[in-house]
């Protein structure tokens, strides 16, 4: 036997022993979760069926621990996140679903172009929802231990979804992190915001477009969306503009971010007097609204005046790049007018 082969076999045996040990620990953890679920009042039949398919997913842990740390700027991010084909597809689907979107807008007060933009960016218009079994992903992430309490909350919410009959177990799939359906809601968000819009007794964000659209609208409405406003606009700053006017970076959580938003917020008239202009150099709109100045990259990058609806989008995903991509795609859907 060659030295190389001996090393390979030793490595394989070590990997197998680690895997067996991890599986044994996972099985014990799974038994504890089952007992806890029963104590919480879930039925034996639900616990048996839901956890029967739960498996330790090494790929989930790997994905969670090795998320890419690619150095991006908005200039490189936007063309990849919102390519021309996605803009064309979004505009076509907006037109195709205009009647439904107008109805949802009238009921929830959320413009249809934002619904389509979120739909397109979260699941590529429902086509890419993730193929990971939700229960297995959540149990694996809870077992990993770094954010056990968070993922156990998601797990109990997932059991509620199964118990209430919104989806069958074999269709209960999502991303590696447990985000589900065309809206990519986490289970707790599903419980708070999902809507049975077609009144069939199920909040089906996986296969029912009407439910997915209304659920997106209900989420935004619930976190303060204002149908009379857009999201924001790209602006140009004068030479020597003070960074002290920009929304402060490095926030710990959403609450602190909202505090910093308020510190930057001024009327459009005030921003105009400070020399801020539209991206094309023309005057800002002469309307009585306030905005904060947002800097996704640095003072040399793109700058945006963010209106109140920006705060709602940051509630959905606290990422300047994500929110900018939603706003940019929604603008491209809305203009030129379809």
CSV table of N, CA, C and O in Angstrom, one decimal, residues 264-273 284 287-291 305:
chain,number,residue,atom,x,y,z
A,264,UNK,N,-30.5,61.9,10.4
A,264,UNK,CA,-30.1,62.4,9.1
A,264,UNK,C,-31.2,63.1,8.4
A,264,UNK,O,-31.0,63.9,7.5
A,265,UNK,N,-32.4,62.8,8.8
A,265,UNK,CA,-33.6,63.2,8.1
A,265,UNK,C,-33.8,64.7,8.1
A,265,UNK,O,-33.7,65.4,9.1
A,266,UNK,N,-34.1,65.2,6.8
A,266,UNK,CA,-34.4,66.6,6.6
A,266,UNK,C,-35.5,66.8,5.6
A,266,UNK,O,-35.7,65.8,4.8
A,267,UNK,N,-36.0,67.9,5.4
A,267,UNK,CA,-37.0,68.2,4.4
A,267,UNK,C,-36.2,68.3,3.0
A,267,UNK,O,-35.0,68.6,3.0
A,268,UNK,N,-36.9,68.0,1.9
A,268,UNK,CA,-36.3,68.2,0.6
A,268,UNK,C,-35.9,69.6,0.4
A,268,UNK,O,-34.8,69.8,-0.3
A,269,UNK,N,-36.6,70.5,1.0
A,269,UNK,CA,-36.2,71.9,0.8
A,269,UNK,C,-34.8,72.2,1.5
A,269,UNK,O,-34.0,72.9,1.0
A,270,UNK,N,-34.6,71.5,2.7
A,270,UNK,CA,-33.4,71.7,3.4
A,270,UNK,C,-32.2,71.0,2.6
A,270,UNK,O,-31.1,71.6,2.5
A,271,UNK,N,-32.5,69.9,2.0
A,271,UNK,CA,-31.5,69.2,1.2
A,271,UNK,C,-31.1,70.0,0.0
A,271,UNK,O,-29.9,70.1,-0.4
A,272,UNK,N,-32.1,70.6,-0.6
A,272,UNK,CA,-31.9,71.5,-1.7
A,272,UNK,C,-31.0,72.7,-1.3
A,272,UNK,O,-30.0,73.0,-2.1
A,273,UNK,N,-31.2,73.2,-0.2
A,273,UNK,CA,-30.4,74.4,0.3
A,273,UNK,C,-29.0,74.0,0.6
A,273,UNK,O,-28.1,74.8,0.6
A,284,UNK,N,-34.3,69.2,-6.7
A,284,UNK,CA,-35.1,68.2,-6.1
A,284,UNK,C,-36.6,68.6,-6.2
A,284,UNK,O,-36.9,69.7,-6.4
A,287,UNK,N,-41.7,69.2,-3.0
A,287,UNK,CA,-42.8,68.6,-2.2
A,287,UNK,C,-42.5,68.6,-0.7
A,287,UNK,O,-41.3,68.5,-0.4
A,288,UNK,N,-43.5,68.6,0.1
A,288,UNK,CA,-43.3,68.7,1.5
A,288,UNK,C,-43.1,67.3,2.2
A,288,UNK,O,-44.0,66.8,2.8
A,289,UNK,N,-42.0,66.7,1.9
A,289,UNK,CA,-41.6,65.4,2.5
A,289,UNK,C,-40.2,65.4,3.0
A,289,UNK,O,-39.4,66.3,2.6
A,290,UNK,N,-39.9,64.5,3.9
A,290,UNK,CA,-38.6,64.4,4.5
A,290,UNK,C,-37.8,63.2,3.9
A,290,UNK,O,-38.4,62.2,3.5
A,291,UNK,N,-36.5,63.2,4.1
A,291,UNK,CA,-35.7,62.1,3.6
A,291,UNK,C,-34.4,62.1,4.3
A,291,UNK,O,-33.9,63.1,4.8
A,305,UNK,N,-31.3,59.8,-1.5
A,305,UNK,CA,-32.2,60.4,-0.5
A,305,UNK,C,-33.3,59.3,-0.3
A,305,UNK,O,-33.9,58.8,-1.2
